Short mmCIF file of C-alpha atoms and ligand atoms in Angstrom, two decimals:
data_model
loop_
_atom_site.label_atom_id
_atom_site.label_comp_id
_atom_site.label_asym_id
_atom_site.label_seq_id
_atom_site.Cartn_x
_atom_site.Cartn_y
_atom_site.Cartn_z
CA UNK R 145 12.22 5.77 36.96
CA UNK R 146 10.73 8.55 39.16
CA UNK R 147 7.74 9.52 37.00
CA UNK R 148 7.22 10.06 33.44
CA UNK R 149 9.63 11.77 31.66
CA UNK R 150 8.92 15.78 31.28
CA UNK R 151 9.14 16.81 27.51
CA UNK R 152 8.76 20.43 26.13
CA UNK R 153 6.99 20.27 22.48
CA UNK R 154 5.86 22.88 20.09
CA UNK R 155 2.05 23.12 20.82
CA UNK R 156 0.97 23.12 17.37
CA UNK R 157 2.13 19.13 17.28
CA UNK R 158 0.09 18.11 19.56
CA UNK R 159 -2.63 19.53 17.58
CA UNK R 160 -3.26 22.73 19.26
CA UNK R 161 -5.03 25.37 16.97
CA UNK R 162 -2.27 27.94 17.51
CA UNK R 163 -0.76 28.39 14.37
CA UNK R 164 -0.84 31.84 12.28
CA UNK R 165 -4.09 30.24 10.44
CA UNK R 166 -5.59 28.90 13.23
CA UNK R 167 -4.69 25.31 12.09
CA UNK R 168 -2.36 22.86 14.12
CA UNK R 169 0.39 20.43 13.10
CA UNK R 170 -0.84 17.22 14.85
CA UNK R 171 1.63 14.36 15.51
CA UNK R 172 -0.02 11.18 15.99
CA UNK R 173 3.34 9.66 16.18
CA UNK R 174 4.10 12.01 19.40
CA UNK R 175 0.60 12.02 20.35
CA UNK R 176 -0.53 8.62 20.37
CA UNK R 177 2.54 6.50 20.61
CA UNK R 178 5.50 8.66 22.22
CA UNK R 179 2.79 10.70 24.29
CA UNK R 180 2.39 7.14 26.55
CA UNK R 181 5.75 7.24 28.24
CA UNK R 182 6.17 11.37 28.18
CA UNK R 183 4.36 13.88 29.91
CA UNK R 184 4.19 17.31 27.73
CA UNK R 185 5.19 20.33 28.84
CA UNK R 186 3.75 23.12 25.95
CA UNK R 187 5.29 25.85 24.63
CA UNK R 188 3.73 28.03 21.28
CA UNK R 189 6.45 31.57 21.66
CA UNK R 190 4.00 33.26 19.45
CA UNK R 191 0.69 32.98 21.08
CA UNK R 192 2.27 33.10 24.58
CA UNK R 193 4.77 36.07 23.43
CA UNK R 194 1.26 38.10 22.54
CA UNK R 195 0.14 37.22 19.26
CA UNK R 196 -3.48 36.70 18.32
CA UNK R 197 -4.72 33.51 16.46
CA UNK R 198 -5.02 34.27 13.51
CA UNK R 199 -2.27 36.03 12.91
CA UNK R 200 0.33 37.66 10.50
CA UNK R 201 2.95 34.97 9.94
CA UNK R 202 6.13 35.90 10.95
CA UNK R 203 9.50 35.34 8.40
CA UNK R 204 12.94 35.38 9.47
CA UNK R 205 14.98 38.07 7.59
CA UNK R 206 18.59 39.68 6.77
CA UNK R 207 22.09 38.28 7.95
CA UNK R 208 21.57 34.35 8.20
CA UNK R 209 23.88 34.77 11.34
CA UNK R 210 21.98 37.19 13.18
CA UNK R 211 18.23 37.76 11.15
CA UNK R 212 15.28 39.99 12.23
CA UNK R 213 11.81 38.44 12.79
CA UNK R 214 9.75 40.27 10.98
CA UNK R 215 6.09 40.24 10.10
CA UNK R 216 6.08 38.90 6.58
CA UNK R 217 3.57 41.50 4.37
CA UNK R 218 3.75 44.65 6.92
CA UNK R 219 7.39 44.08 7.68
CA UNK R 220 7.11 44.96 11.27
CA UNK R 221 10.20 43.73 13.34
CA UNK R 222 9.53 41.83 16.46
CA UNK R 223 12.73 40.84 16.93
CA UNK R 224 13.41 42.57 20.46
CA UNK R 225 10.16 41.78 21.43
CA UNK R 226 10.39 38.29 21.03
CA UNK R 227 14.13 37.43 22.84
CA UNK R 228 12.66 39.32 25.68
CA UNK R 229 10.29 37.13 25.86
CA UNK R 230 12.48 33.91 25.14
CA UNK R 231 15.39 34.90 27.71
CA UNK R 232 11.96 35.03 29.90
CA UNK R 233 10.66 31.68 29.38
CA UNK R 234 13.76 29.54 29.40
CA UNK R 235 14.36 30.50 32.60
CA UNK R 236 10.91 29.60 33.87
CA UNK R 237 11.17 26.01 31.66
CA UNK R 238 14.06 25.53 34.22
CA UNK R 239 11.12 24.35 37.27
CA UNK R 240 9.60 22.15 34.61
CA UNK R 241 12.53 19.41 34.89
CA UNK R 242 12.39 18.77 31.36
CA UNK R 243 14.27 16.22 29.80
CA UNK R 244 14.18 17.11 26.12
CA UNK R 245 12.50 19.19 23.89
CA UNK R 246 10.87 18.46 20.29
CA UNK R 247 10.53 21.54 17.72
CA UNK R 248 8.02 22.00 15.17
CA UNK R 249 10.45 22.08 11.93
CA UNK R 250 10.68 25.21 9.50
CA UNK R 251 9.48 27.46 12.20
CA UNK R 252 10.53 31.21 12.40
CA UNK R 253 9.65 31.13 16.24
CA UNK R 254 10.50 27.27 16.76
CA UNK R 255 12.27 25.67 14.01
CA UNK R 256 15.57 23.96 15.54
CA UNK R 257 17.70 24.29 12.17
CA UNK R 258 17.40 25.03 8.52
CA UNK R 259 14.85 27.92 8.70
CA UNK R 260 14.40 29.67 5.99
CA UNK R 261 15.90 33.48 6.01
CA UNK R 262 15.31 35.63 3.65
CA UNK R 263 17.34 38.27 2.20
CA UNK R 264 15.99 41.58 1.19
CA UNK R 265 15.11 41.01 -2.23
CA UNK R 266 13.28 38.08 -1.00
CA UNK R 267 15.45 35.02 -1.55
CA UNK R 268 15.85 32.51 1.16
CA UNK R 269 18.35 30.35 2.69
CA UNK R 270 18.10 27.69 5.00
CA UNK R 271 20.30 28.72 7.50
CA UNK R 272 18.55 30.33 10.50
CA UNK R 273 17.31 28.94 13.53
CA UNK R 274 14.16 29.87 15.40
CA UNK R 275 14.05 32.33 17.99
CA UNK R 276 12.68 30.50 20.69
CA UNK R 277 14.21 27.34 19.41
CA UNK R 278 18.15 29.36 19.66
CA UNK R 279 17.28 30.40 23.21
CA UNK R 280 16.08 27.31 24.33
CA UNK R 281 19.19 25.62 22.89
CA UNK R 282 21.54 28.11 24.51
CA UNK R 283 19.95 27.71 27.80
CA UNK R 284 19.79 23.93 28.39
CA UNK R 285 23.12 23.02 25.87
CA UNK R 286 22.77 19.28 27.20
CA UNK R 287 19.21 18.56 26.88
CA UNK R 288 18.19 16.63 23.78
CA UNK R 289 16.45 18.36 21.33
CA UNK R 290 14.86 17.39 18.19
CA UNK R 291 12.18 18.48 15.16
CA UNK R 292 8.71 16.43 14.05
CA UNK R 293 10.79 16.30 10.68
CA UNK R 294 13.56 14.64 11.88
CA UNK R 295 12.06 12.19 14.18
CA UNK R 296 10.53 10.16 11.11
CA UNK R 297 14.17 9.55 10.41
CA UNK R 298 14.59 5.52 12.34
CA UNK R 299 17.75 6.27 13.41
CA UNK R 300 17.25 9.84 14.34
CA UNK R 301 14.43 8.80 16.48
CA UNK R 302 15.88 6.11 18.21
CA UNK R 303 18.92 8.54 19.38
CA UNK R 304 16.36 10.85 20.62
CA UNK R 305 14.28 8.80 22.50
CA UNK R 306 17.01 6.76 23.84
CA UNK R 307 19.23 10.51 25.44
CA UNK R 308 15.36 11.26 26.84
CA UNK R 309 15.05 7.97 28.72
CA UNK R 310 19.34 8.41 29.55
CA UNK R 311 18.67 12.02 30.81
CA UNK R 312 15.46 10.70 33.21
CA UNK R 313 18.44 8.35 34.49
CA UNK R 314 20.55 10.78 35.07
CA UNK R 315 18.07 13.43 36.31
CA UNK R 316 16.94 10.69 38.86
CA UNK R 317 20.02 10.07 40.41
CA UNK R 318 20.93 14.09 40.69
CA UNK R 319 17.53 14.23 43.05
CA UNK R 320 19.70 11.21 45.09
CA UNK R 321 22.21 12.41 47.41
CA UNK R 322 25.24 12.89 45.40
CA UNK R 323 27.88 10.50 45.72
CA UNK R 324 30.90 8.98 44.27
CA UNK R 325 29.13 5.16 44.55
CA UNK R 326 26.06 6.42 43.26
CA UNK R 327 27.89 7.19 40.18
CA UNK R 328 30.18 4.77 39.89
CA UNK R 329 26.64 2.53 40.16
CA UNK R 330 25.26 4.91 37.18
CA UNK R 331 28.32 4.84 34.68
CA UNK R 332 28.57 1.20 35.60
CA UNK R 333 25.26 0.87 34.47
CA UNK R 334 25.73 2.53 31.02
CA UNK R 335 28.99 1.03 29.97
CA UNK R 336 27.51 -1.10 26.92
CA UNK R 337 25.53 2.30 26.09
CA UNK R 338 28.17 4.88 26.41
CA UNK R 339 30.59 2.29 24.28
CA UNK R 340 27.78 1.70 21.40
CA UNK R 341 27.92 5.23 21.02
CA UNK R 342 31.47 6.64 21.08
CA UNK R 343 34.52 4.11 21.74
CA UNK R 344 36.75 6.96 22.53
CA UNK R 345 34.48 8.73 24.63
CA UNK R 346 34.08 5.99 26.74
CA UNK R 347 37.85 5.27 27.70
CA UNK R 348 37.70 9.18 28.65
CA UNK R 349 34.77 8.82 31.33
CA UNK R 350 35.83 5.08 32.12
CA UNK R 351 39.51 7.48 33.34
CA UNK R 352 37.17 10.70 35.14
CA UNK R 353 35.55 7.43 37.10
CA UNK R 354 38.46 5.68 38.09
CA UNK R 355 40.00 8.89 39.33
CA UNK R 356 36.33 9.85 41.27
CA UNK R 357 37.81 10.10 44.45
CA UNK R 358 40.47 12.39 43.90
CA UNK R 359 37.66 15.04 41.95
CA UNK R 360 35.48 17.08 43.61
CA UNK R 361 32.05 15.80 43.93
CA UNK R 362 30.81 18.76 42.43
CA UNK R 363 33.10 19.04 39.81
CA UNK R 364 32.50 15.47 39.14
CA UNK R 365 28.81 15.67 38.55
CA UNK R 366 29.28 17.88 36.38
CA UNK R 367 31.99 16.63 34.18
CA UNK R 368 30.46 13.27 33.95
CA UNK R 369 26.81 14.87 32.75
CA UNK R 370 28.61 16.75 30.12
CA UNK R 371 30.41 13.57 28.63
CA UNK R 372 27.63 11.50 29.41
CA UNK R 373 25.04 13.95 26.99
CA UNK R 374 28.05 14.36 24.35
CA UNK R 375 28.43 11.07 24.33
CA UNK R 376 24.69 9.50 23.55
CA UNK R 377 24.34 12.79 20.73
CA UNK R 378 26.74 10.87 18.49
CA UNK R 379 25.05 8.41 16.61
CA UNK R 380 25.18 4.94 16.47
CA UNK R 381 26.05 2.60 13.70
CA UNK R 382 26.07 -1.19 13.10
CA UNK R 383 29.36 -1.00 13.15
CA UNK R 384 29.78 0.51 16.86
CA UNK R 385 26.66 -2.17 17.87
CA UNK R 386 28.10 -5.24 16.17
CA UNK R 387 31.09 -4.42 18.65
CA UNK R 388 29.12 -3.96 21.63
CA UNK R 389 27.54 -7.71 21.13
CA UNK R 390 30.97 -9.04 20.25
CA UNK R 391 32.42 -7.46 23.75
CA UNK R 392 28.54 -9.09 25.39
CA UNK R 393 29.39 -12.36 23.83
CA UNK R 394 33.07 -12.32 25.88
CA UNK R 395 30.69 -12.14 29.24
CA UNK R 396 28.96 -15.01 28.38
CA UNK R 397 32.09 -17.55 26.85
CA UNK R 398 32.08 -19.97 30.02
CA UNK R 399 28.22 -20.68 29.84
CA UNK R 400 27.27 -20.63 26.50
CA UNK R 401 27.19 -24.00 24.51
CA UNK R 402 29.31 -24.34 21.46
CA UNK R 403 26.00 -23.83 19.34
CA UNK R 404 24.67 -21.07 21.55
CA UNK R 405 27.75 -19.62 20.71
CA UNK R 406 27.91 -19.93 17.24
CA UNK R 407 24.18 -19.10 16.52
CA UNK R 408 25.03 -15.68 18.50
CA UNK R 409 27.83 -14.76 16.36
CA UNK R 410 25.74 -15.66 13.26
CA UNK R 411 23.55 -13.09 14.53
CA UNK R 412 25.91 -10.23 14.71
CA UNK R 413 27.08 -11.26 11.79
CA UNK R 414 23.54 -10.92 10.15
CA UNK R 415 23.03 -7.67 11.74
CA UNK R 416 26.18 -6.43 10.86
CA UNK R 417 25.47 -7.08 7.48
CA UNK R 418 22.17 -5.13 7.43
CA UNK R 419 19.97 -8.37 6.82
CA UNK R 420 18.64 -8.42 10.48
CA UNK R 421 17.64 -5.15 12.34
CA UNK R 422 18.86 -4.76 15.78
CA UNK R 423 16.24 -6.12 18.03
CA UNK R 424 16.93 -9.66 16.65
CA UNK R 425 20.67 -10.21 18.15
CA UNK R 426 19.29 -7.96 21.37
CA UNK R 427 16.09 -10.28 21.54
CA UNK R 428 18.59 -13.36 21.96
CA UNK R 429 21.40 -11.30 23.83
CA UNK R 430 18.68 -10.52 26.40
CA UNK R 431 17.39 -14.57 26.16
CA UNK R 432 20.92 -15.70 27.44
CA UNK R 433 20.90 -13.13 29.94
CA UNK R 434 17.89 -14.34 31.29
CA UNK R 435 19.11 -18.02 30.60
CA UNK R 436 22.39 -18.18 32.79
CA UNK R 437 21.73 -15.05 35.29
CA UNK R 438 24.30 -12.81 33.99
CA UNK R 439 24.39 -10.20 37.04
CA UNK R 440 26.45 -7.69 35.04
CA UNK R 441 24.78 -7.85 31.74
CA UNK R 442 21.33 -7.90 33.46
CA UNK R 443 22.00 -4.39 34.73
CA UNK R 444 22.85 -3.12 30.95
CA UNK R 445 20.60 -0.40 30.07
CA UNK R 446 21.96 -1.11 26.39
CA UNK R 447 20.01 -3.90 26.55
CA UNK R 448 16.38 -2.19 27.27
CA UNK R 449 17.30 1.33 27.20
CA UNK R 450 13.39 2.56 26.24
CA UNK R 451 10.15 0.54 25.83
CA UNK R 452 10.39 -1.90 23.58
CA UNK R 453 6.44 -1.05 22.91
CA UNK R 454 8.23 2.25 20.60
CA UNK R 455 9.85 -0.80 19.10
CA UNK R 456 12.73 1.35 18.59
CA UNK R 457 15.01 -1.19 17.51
CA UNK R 458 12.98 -3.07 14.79
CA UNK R 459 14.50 -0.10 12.02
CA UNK R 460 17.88 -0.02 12.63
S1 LIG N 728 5.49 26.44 15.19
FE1 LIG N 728 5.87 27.28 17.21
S2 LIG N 728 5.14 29.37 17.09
FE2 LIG N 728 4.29 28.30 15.35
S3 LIG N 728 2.31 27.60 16.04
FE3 LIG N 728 3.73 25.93 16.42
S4 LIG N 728 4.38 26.26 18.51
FE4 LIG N 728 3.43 28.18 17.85
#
């Protein structure tokens, strides 16, 4: 990879002291652990949109489709005030080459889903989005995204980290000179990853490839980037994975001994079965590899698609 990877975060979570109270929201998880393979790239919309620390906190209010943001005791809409600022920013986050953002949850200003609006009487919902959070979104549509909440989910996390790395992939070989081999090389590449994530999806760009030359290059690109993103946003299962070994294990039927063979299935089979989290059958998938030189399977990024130091794998 060409550098670290380039992540816009709420500032408050990496324990800024921008929040309406002066307090932060401090991540150790993103700080300390996450924070070794990312660079950060800060954003707090309030404090940078003009608001003092401390501050009035902000509520979203009205029509759960389209709410005000208003202050929350002196009802004073910002509203205006605040997209001008957003439709701003985003377009400025554009030289930052980011490959992912992570939202500080229940936000007004930053909150990626399930913020709270309130109607006038004063009852909420959990329907609205942030402001920044919607514009951002808008904006970049393919870039992964993601709340502090959220990422405590295993499985949630793992999809998130994994579309960062993917995205650093993919945003290294657009800074290549663009050609139909260097994308062939890339989709090649992900085949095992793209296929653990959506079976279907991956007969549909396996077809855009093998038709590459009659495509413009442009048009290519750009097709490719949009399946490619769709693809890695739907999640996983043990299902989709056990399938993925299965279709390894077919690379590696002349080599393997009979009880090489057999231990491997047992594996999957374990795994499939939810006794044995994922790393295990990758751990041997990855010994075999190594074992008997498998050129094809060496190239996987399925097989080490992030650190294994975020030991990513051990919780699902
Ligand atoms: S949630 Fe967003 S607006 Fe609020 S303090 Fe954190 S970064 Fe700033």
């Amino acid at each position: 990879m060409n550098g670290k990877i380039r992540l816009g975060i709420s500032s408050c979570l990496l324990g800024e002291r921008v929040r309406w109270d002066g307090a932060h929201k401090l991540d150790r998880y993103l700080t300390d652990t996450l924070g070794k393979f990312v660079e950060y790239v800060p954003v707090c919309p309030e404090v940078e949109c003009g608001f003092g620390i401390p501050r009035e906190p902000f509520r979203q209010v009205g029509d759960p489709d389209s709410p005000r943001l208003i202050t929350s005791r002196t009802k004073i809409d910002y509203t205006d005030r605040m997209n001008r600022w957003a439709r701003k920013r985003v377009i400025e986050l554009e030289k930052e080459d980011l490959c992912g953002f992570i939202f500080k949850s229940r936000s007004p200003s930053s909150g990626m889903e399930r913020v709270k609006v309130y109607s006038e009487k004063g009852v909420p919902v959990k329907k609205g989005v942030g402001r920044f959070a919607k514009a951002f979104m808008q904006h970049f549509p393919l870039l992964p995204v993601e709340e502090d909440g959220r990422l405590h989910d295993p499985i949630l996390r793992e999809n998130f980290i994994e579309r960062i790395f993917a995205f650093k992939r993919w945003r290294d070989i657009l800074d290549e000179k663009q050609s139909r081999g260097n994308l062939v090389d890339f989709h090649t590449r992900h085949k095992m990853l793209i296929l653990s994530h959506g079976p279907q999806h991956h007969r549909v760009m396996g077809k855009l490839v093998a038709r590459a030359k009659e495509v413009p290059l442009k048009d290519l690109y750009e097709e490719y980037q949009k399946l490619f993103m769709e693809t890695l946003r739907l999640k996983t299962t043990s299902k989709k994975n056990a399938n993925v070994l299965s279709h390894i294990l077919g690379y590696f039927k002349k080599y393997l001994s009979g009880d090489e063979k057999q231990e491997l299935l047992e594996i999957i089979d374990l795994y499939r079965q939810g006794t044995v989290p994922l790393i295990v059958p990758i751990t041997l998938v990855n010994h075999y590899v190594r074992k008997y030189n498998q050129p094809y399977l060496k190239e996987q990024y399925y097989l080490h698609p992030h650190p294994l130091e975020l030991q990513l794998r051990n919780h699902v």
